[in-house]
mmCIF file of C-alpha atoms and ligand atoms in Angstrom:
data_model
loop_
_atom_site.group_PDB
_atom_site.id
_atom_site.type_symbol
_atom_site.label_atom_id
_atom_site.label_comp_id
_atom_site.label_asym_id
_atom_site.label_seq_id
_atom_site.Cartn_x
_atom_site.Cartn_y
_atom_site.Cartn_z
ATOM 1 C CA MET A 1 4.995 -32.027 -0.723
ATOM 2 C CA GLU A 2 5.861 -34.388 -3.553
ATOM 3 C CA LYS A 3 4.089 -34.172 -6.927
ATOM 4 C CA ARG A 4 3.218 -37.688 -8.111
ATOM 5 C CA ALA A 5 1.149 -39.154 -10.972
ATOM 6 C CA LEU A 6 -1.014 -36.992 -13.194
ATOM 7 C CA LEU A 7 -4.608 -37.647 -12.152
ATOM 8 C CA TYR A 8 -6.470 -35.518 -14.671
ATOM 9 C CA GLU A 9 -5.856 -32.817 -17.254
ATOM 10 C CA GLY A 10 -8.523 -30.166 -17.726
ATOM 11 C CA LYS A 11 -8.657 -27.130 -19.995
ATOM 12 C CA ALA A 12 -6.937 -24.768 -17.573
ATOM 13 C CA LYS A 13 -5.252 -27.035 -15.018
ATOM 14 C CA LYS A 14 -3.479 -30.332 -14.499
ATOM 15 C CA LEU A 15 -4.185 -32.251 -11.319
ATOM 16 C CA TYR A 16 -1.502 -34.375 -9.628
ATOM 17 C CA LEU A 17 -1.580 -36.846 -6.771
ATOM 18 C CA THR A 18 0.808 -36.237 -3.871
ATOM 19 C CA ASP A 19 2.425 -38.378 -1.168
ATOM 20 C CA ASP A 20 -0.590 -37.503 1.019
ATOM 21 C CA GLU A 21 -3.757 -39.280 -0.140
ATOM 22 C CA ASN A 22 -5.943 -36.399 1.047
ATOM 23 C CA LEU A 23 -4.067 -33.699 -0.830
ATOM 24 C CA VAL A 24 -3.619 -32.954 -4.536
ATOM 25 C CA ILE A 25 -1.704 -30.348 -6.535
ATOM 26 C CA SER A 26 -3.177 -28.207 -9.299
ATOM 27 C CA GLU A 27 -0.846 -26.900 -11.977
ATOM 28 C CA PHE A 28 -2.287 -23.749 -13.550
ATOM 29 C CA LYS A 29 -1.742 -23.818 -17.318
ATOM 30 C CA ASP A 30 -1.286 -20.886 -19.693
ATOM 31 C CA ASP A 31 -3.927 -22.325 -22.057
ATOM 32 C CA LEU A 32 -7.103 -20.427 -22.805
ATOM 33 C CA THR A 33 -10.335 -21.781 -24.221
ATOM 34 C CA ALA A 34 -13.544 -19.995 -25.014
ATOM 35 C CA PHE A 35 -16.980 -21.038 -26.152
ATOM 36 C CA ASN A 36 -16.861 -24.655 -25.052
ATOM 37 C CA GLY A 37 -13.253 -25.108 -26.034
ATOM 38 C CA GLU A 38 -13.735 -24.128 -29.670
ATOM 39 C CA LYS A 39 -11.357 -21.185 -29.635
ATOM 40 C CA LYS A 40 -7.983 -22.064 -28.137
ATOM 41 C CA SER A 41 -4.865 -20.119 -27.356
ATOM 42 C CA SER A 42 -2.165 -19.720 -24.775
ATOM 43 C CA GLU A 43 -0.795 -16.680 -22.955
ATOM 44 C CA ALA A 44 2.543 -17.031 -21.148
ATOM 45 C CA GLY A 45 2.172 -16.161 -17.478
ATOM 46 C CA LYS A 46 -1.628 -16.483 -17.364
ATOM 47 C CA GLY A 47 -1.512 -19.644 -15.222
ATOM 48 C CA ALA A 48 0.690 -18.013 -12.594
ATOM 49 C CA LEU A 49 -1.583 -14.958 -12.444
ATOM 50 C CA ASN A 50 -4.673 -17.139 -11.943
ATOM 51 C CA ASN A 51 -2.878 -19.152 -9.260
ATOM 52 C CA LYS A 52 -1.977 -15.963 -7.368
ATOM 53 C CA ILE A 53 -5.417 -14.390 -7.787
ATOM 54 C CA SER A 54 -7.178 -17.604 -6.689
ATOM 55 C CA THR A 55 -4.839 -17.930 -3.710
ATOM 56 C CA GLU A 56 -5.695 -14.433 -2.473
ATOM 57 C CA LEU A 57 -9.429 -14.949 -3.007
ATOM 58 C CA PHE A 58 -9.513 -18.376 -1.331
ATOM 59 C CA LYS A 59 -7.683 -16.864 1.667
ATOM 60 C CA LEU A 60 -10.170 -14.001 1.774
ATOM 61 C CA LEU A 61 -13.153 -16.382 1.639
ATOM 62 C CA GLU A 62 -11.627 -18.686 4.289
ATOM 63 C CA SER A 63 -11.187 -15.643 6.557
ATOM 64 C CA HIS A 64 -14.945 -15.098 6.227
ATOM 65 C CA GLY A 65 -15.725 -18.714 7.181
ATOM 66 C CA ILE A 66 -16.258 -20.172 3.704
ATOM 67 C CA GLN A 67 -14.914 -23.729 3.487
ATOM 68 C CA THR A 68 -12.666 -24.218 0.451
ATOM 69 C CA HIS A 69 -10.247 -26.837 -0.842
ATOM 70 C CA PHE A 70 -7.332 -24.379 -0.618
ATOM 71 C CA VAL A 71 -4.279 -25.377 1.442
ATOM 72 C CA LYS A 72 -1.450 -23.219 0.066
ATOM 73 C CA MET A 73 0.274 -21.854 -3.000
ATOM 74 C CA LEU A 74 3.424 -23.889 -3.636
ATOM 75 C CA ASP A 75 5.064 -21.823 -6.381
ATOM 76 C CA ASP A 76 4.046 -19.665 -9.365
ATOM 77 C CA ASN A 77 2.004 -22.361 -11.097
ATOM 78 C CA HIS A 78 1.155 -24.843 -8.344
ATOM 79 C CA MET A 79 -1.496 -24.855 -5.638
ATOM 80 C CA LEU A 80 -1.839 -27.514 -2.961
ATOM 81 C CA HIS A 81 -5.413 -28.331 -2.066
ATOM 82 C CA LYS A 82 -7.641 -30.927 -0.453
ATOM 83 C CA LYS A 83 -8.842 -33.787 -2.576
ATOM 84 C CA ALA A 84 -12.567 -33.525 -3.205
ATOM 85 C CA SER A 85 -15.015 -35.305 -5.467
ATOM 86 C CA VAL A 86 -16.272 -32.591 -7.779
ATOM 87 C CA ILE A 87 -20.027 -32.077 -8.054
ATOM 88 C CA LEU A 88 -20.823 -31.789 -11.773
ATOM 89 C CA ILE A 89 -22.738 -28.541 -11.406
ATOM 90 C CA GLU A 90 -21.381 -25.132 -12.389
ATOM 91 C CA VAL A 91 -22.899 -22.535 -10.109
ATOM 92 C CA ILE A 92 -23.237 -19.239 -11.967
ATOM 93 C CA VAL A 93 -23.779 -16.066 -9.948
ATOM 94 C CA ARG A 94 -24.842 -12.887 -11.743
ATOM 95 C CA ASN A 95 -25.139 -9.274 -10.630
ATOM 96 C CA ILE A 96 -25.310 -7.724 -14.105
ATOM 97 C CA ALA A 97 -26.788 -9.220 -17.280
ATOM 98 C CA THR A 98 -24.352 -10.093 -20.065
ATOM 99 C CA GLY A 99 -23.094 -13.130 -21.991
ATOM 100 C CA SER A 100 -25.460 -16.073 -22.255
ATOM 101 C CA LEU A 101 -28.091 -14.471 -19.997
ATOM 102 C CA SER A 102 -28.491 -11.557 -22.391
ATOM 103 C CA ARG A 103 -28.268 -13.815 -25.442
ATOM 104 C CA ASN A 104 -30.768 -16.388 -24.209
ATOM 105 C CA LEU A 105 -33.354 -14.172 -22.548
ATOM 106 C CA GLY A 106 -32.911 -10.878 -24.381
ATOM 107 C CA ILE A 107 -32.037 -8.959 -21.215
ATOM 108 C CA GLU A 108 -30.126 -5.814 -22.157
ATOM 109 C CA ASP A 109 -26.350 -6.245 -21.877
ATOM 110 C CA GLY A 110 -25.106 -4.344 -18.824
ATOM 111 C CA LYS A 111 -28.478 -4.173 -17.060
ATOM 112 C CA VAL A 112 -28.072 -4.353 -13.286
ATOM 113 C CA LEU A 113 -30.263 -7.244 -12.118
ATOM 114 C CA PRO A 114 -32.928 -6.449 -9.492
ATOM 115 C CA PHE A 115 -31.399 -9.164 -7.315
ATOM 116 C CA THR A 116 -28.487 -11.581 -7.586
ATOM 117 C CA LEU A 117 -29.289 -14.476 -9.873
ATOM 118 C CA VAL A 118 -27.876 -17.936 -9.093
ATOM 119 C CA GLU A 119 -28.093 -20.551 -11.841
ATOM 120 C CA PHE A 120 -26.959 -24.158 -12.250
ATOM 121 C CA ASP A 121 -25.319 -25.545 -15.396
ATOM 122 C CA TYR A 122 -24.689 -29.263 -15.866
ATOM 123 C CA LYS A 123 -20.888 -29.615 -16.161
ATOM 124 C CA ASN A 124 -20.850 -31.766 -19.289
ATOM 125 C CA ASP A 125 -18.780 -30.683 -22.298
ATOM 126 C CA ALA A 126 -20.424 -33.158 -24.698
ATOM 127 C CA LEU A 127 -23.830 -31.622 -23.943
ATOM 128 C CA GLY A 128 -22.480 -28.046 -23.972
ATOM 129 C CA ASP A 129 -23.001 -27.436 -20.232
ATOM 130 C CA PRO A 130 -26.807 -27.017 -20.400
ATOM 131 C CA LYS A 131 -28.716 -24.972 -17.856
ATOM 132 C CA ILE A 132 -30.580 -27.193 -15.364
ATOM 133 C CA ASN A 133 -32.950 -26.772 -12.439
ATOM 134 C CA ASP A 134 -32.949 -28.549 -9.078
ATOM 135 C CA GLN A 135 -35.124 -31.411 -10.310
ATOM 136 C CA HIS A 136 -32.790 -32.091 -13.234
ATOM 137 C CA ALA A 137 -29.836 -32.155 -10.829
ATOM 138 C CA LEU A 138 -31.589 -34.702 -8.610
ATOM 139 C CA ILE A 139 -32.818 -36.839 -11.516
ATOM 140 C CA LEU A 140 -29.296 -36.876 -12.989
ATOM 141 C CA GLY A 141 -27.940 -37.862 -9.558
ATOM 142 C CA LEU A 142 -25.483 -34.932 -9.527
ATOM 143 C CA VAL A 143 -26.279 -34.645 -5.812
ATOM 144 C CA GLU A 144 -28.346 -36.867 -3.560
ATOM 145 C CA TYR A 145 -30.433 -34.337 -1.659
ATOM 146 C CA GLN A 146 -32.193 -31.024 -2.200
ATOM 147 C CA ASP A 147 -30.343 -29.769 0.915
ATOM 148 C CA GLU A 148 -27.070 -29.996 -0.979
ATOM 149 C CA LEU A 149 -28.395 -27.780 -3.785
ATOM 150 C CA ASP A 150 -29.762 -25.322 -1.206
ATOM 151 C CA LYS A 151 -26.359 -25.213 0.477
ATOM 152 C CA MET A 152 -24.514 -24.569 -2.808
ATOM 153 C CA ARG A 153 -26.904 -21.734 -3.638
ATOM 154 C CA ARG A 154 -26.594 -20.257 -0.120
ATOM 155 C CA VAL A 155 -22.790 -20.388 -0.111
ATOM 156 C CA ALA A 156 -22.669 -18.935 -3.639
ATOM 157 C CA ARG A 157 -24.695 -15.925 -2.410
ATOM 158 C CA GLN A 158 -22.451 -15.570 0.652
ATOM 159 C CA ILE A 159 -19.399 -15.575 -1.624
ATOM 160 C CA ASN A 160 -20.987 -12.879 -3.780
ATOM 161 C CA ASP A 161 -21.757 -10.820 -0.664
ATOM 162 C CA ILE A 162 -18.044 -10.989 0.233
ATOM 163 C CA LEU A 163 -16.527 -10.517 -3.231
ATOM 164 C CA LYS A 164 -18.828 -7.846 -4.689
ATOM 165 C CA PRO A 165 -18.002 -5.086 -2.156
ATOM 166 C CA TYR A 166 -14.364 -6.267 -1.991
ATOM 167 C CA PHE A 167 -13.922 -5.681 -5.736
ATOM 168 C CA ALA A 168 -16.032 -2.505 -5.734
ATOM 169 C CA GLU A 169 -13.516 -1.025 -3.308
ATOM 170 C CA LYS A 170 -10.810 -1.891 -5.828
ATOM 171 C CA GLY A 171 -12.625 -0.169 -8.663
ATOM 172 C CA LEU A 172 -13.975 -3.346 -10.269
ATOM 173 C CA LYS A 173 -17.562 -4.400 -10.874
ATOM 174 C CA LEU A 174 -18.055 -8.110 -10.228
ATOM 175 C CA VAL A 175 -20.454 -8.768 -13.117
ATOM 176 C CA ASP A 176 -20.804 -12.557 -12.848
ATOM 177 C CA PHE A 177 -18.761 -15.634 -11.992
ATOM 178 C CA LYS A 178 -18.767 -19.419 -11.960
ATOM 179 C CA LEU A 179 -18.150 -21.567 -8.890
ATOM 180 C CA GLU A 180 -17.618 -25.287 -8.481
ATOM 181 C CA PHE A 181 -18.153 -27.324 -5.345
ATOM 182 C CA GLY A 182 -16.948 -30.729 -4.250
ATOM 183 C CA LYS A 183 -17.245 -33.091 -1.317
ATOM 184 C CA ASP A 184 -14.253 -33.629 0.954
ATOM 185 C CA LYS A 185 -13.538 -36.951 2.617
ATOM 186 C CA GLU A 186 -15.912 -36.130 5.496
ATOM 187 C CA GLY A 187 -18.694 -35.409 2.988
ATOM 188 C CA ASN A 188 -18.642 -31.629 3.546
ATOM 189 C CA ILE A 189 -19.524 -29.505 0.545
ATOM 190 C CA ILE A 190 -16.553 -27.200 -0.064
ATOM 191 C CA LEU A 191 -15.605 -24.665 -2.722
ATOM 192 C CA VAL A 192 -13.150 -26.110 -5.281
ATOM 193 C CA ASP A 193 -11.575 -25.167 -8.633
ATOM 194 C CA GLU A 194 -10.349 -21.560 -8.956
ATOM 195 C CA ILE A 195 -11.634 -18.005 -8.761
ATOM 196 C CA SER A 196 -9.907 -15.936 -11.408
ATOM 197 C CA PRO A 197 -10.576 -13.712 -14.429
ATOM 198 C CA ASP A 198 -10.940 -16.983 -16.384
ATOM 199 C CA ASN A 199 -14.252 -17.606 -14.642
ATOM 200 C CA CYS A 200 -15.288 -14.190 -13.322
ATOM 201 C CA ARG A 201 -16.255 -11.115 -15.303
ATOM 202 C CA PHE A 202 -14.725 -7.887 -14.002
ATOM 203 C CA TRP A 203 -15.538 -4.480 -15.499
ATOM 204 C CA ASP A 204 -13.516 -1.437 -14.524
ATOM 205 C CA ILE A 205 -15.901 0.909 -12.689
ATOM 206 C CA GLU A 206 -14.412 4.085 -14.187
ATOM 207 C CA SER A 207 -13.681 3.116 -17.787
ATOM 208 C CA GLY A 208 -16.083 0.171 -18.236
ATOM 209 C CA GLU A 209 -13.151 -1.819 -19.643
ATOM 210 C CA LYS A 210 -13.333 -5.620 -19.522
ATOM 211 C CA MET A 211 -10.633 -7.084 -17.270
ATOM 212 C CA ASP A 212 -11.267 -10.824 -17.773
ATOM 213 C CA LYS A 213 -11.298 -13.686 -20.269
ATOM 214 C CA ASP A 214 -13.740 -11.791 -22.502
ATOM 215 C CA ARG A 215 -10.658 -9.864 -23.728
ATOM 216 C CA PHE A 216 -9.618 -13.135 -25.383
ATOM 217 C CA ARG A 217 -13.103 -14.336 -26.308
ATOM 218 C CA GLN A 218 -13.928 -11.011 -27.960
ATOM 219 C CA GLY A 219 -10.476 -10.540 -29.540
ATOM 220 C CA LEU A 220 -9.766 -7.356 -27.562
ATOM 221 C CA GLY A 221 -6.111 -8.205 -26.743
ATOM 222 C CA GLY A 222 -4.298 -7.155 -23.584
ATOM 223 C CA LEU A 223 -5.402 -10.192 -21.580
ATOM 224 C CA LYS A 224 -2.259 -10.519 -19.490
ATOM 225 C CA VAL A 225 -2.120 -6.800 -18.702
ATOM 226 C CA ALA A 226 -5.741 -6.971 -17.503
ATOM 227 C CA TYR A 227 -5.111 -10.046 -15.299
ATOM 228 C CA GLU A 228 -2.003 -8.346 -13.855
ATOM 229 C CA GLU A 229 -4.099 -5.286 -13.096
ATOM 230 C CA VAL A 230 -6.700 -7.435 -11.279
ATOM 231 C CA LEU A 231 -3.939 -9.065 -9.200
ATOM 232 C CA ASN A 232 -2.315 -5.687 -8.415
ATOM 233 C CA ARG A 233 -5.623 -4.267 -7.242
ATOM 234 C CA ILE A 234 -6.180 -7.342 -5.046
ATOM 235 C CA LEU A 235 -2.712 -6.867 -3.581
ATOM 236 C CA GLY A 236 -3.426 -3.162 -3.080
ATOM 237 C CA LYS A 237 -0.775 -2.050 -5.616
ATOM 238 C CA LYS A 238 -1.979 0.544 -8.097
HETATM 239 O O1 CDP B 301 -19.321 -16.716 -21.033
HETATM 240 P P1 CDP B 301 -20.624 -17.072 -21.681
HETATM 241 O O2 CDP B 301 -21.382 -15.900 -22.171
HETATM 242 O O3 CDP B 301 -20.517 -18.170 -22.696
HETATM 243 O O4 CDP B 301 -21.417 -17.741 -20.510
HETATM 244 P P2 CDP B 301 -22.141 -17.118 -19.277
HETATM 245 O O5 CDP B 301 -23.144 -18.135 -18.886
HETATM 246 O O6 CDP B 301 -22.624 -15.741 -19.554
HETATM 247 O O7 CDP B 301 -21.027 -17.042 -18.138
HETATM 248 C C1 CDP B 301 -21.311 -16.547 -16.869
HETATM 249 C C2 CDP B 301 -20.049 -16.493 -16.033
HETATM 250 O O8 CDP B 301 -19.617 -17.819 -15.720
HETATM 251 C C3 CDP B 301 -18.874 -15.820 -16.722
HETATM 252 O O9 CDP B 301 -18.116 -15.125 -15.731
HETATM 253 C C4 CDP B 301 -18.077 -16.976 -17.277
HETATM 254 O O10 CDP B 301 -16.708 -16.650 -17.367
HETATM 255 C C5 CDP B 301 -18.323 -18.066 -16.243
HETATM 256 N N1 CDP B 301 -18.308 -19.414 -16.833
HETATM 257 C C6 CDP B 301 -17.202 -20.221 -16.664
HETATM 258 O O11 CDP B 301 -16.245 -19.835 -16.017
HETATM 259 N N2 CDP B 301 -17.181 -21.488 -17.210
HETATM 260 C C7 CDP B 301 -18.225 -21.946 -17.903
HETATM 261 N N3 CDP B 301 -18.171 -23.164 -18.410
HETATM 262 C C8 CDP B 301 -19.353 -21.144 -18.074
HETATM 263 C C9 CDP B 301 -19.369 -19.883 -17.527
#
């Protein structure tokens, strides 16, 4: 598969066209941003870890019947995937209150939610990714039909039902995570982007230690070691 022109550069990945019009390549970068891109850094090897973690998790989800954009991992930093038009909604799934949920609503940090919360944020950096409801999404034209929002919410819950026990078995609490969806050329809504400690919160069940991007956001250090540990647990290496 030949990497052609750069199509887009995001905060964590570069997207390239290929010689197949239906396929694109993501290059996972080592860059880190927090709090709407205000705090920036870079950690050598982070991109490769996220590529490997995402690859394993996409394969796991596919094996459970979840449609994703994943095709294959090409090398340490590159993933081949289907081209999809990204829906500008970040789907946030939460099992435990922390971060903006605790800040905005005063729910105690670490409180286990009575049921899994699924929220929508409008993917718009200039507006600071505001929280939206279904009517906002329809008024903004982010999707055409209510059915599409229902499907995204349903699939997000299915993904949580797969990932939460999977990580629990590996000694990690899946606290919350962000998903993105897109439409493939047939118009199917499929999971896109990545699933990694950049957009999931993992807390070690025994020690309570944070094993995700919060290590960077909160200046805790040891980000790469934590990401490596997440990958090793996924791969069943201890
Ligand atoms: O991280 P912060 O407290 O600012 O936001 P949050 O709404 O509590 O984040 C919930 C989950 O979604 C966390 O796992 C974040 O890492 C993830 N997220 C993300 O990956 N990208 C965003 N733009 C917003 C949230």
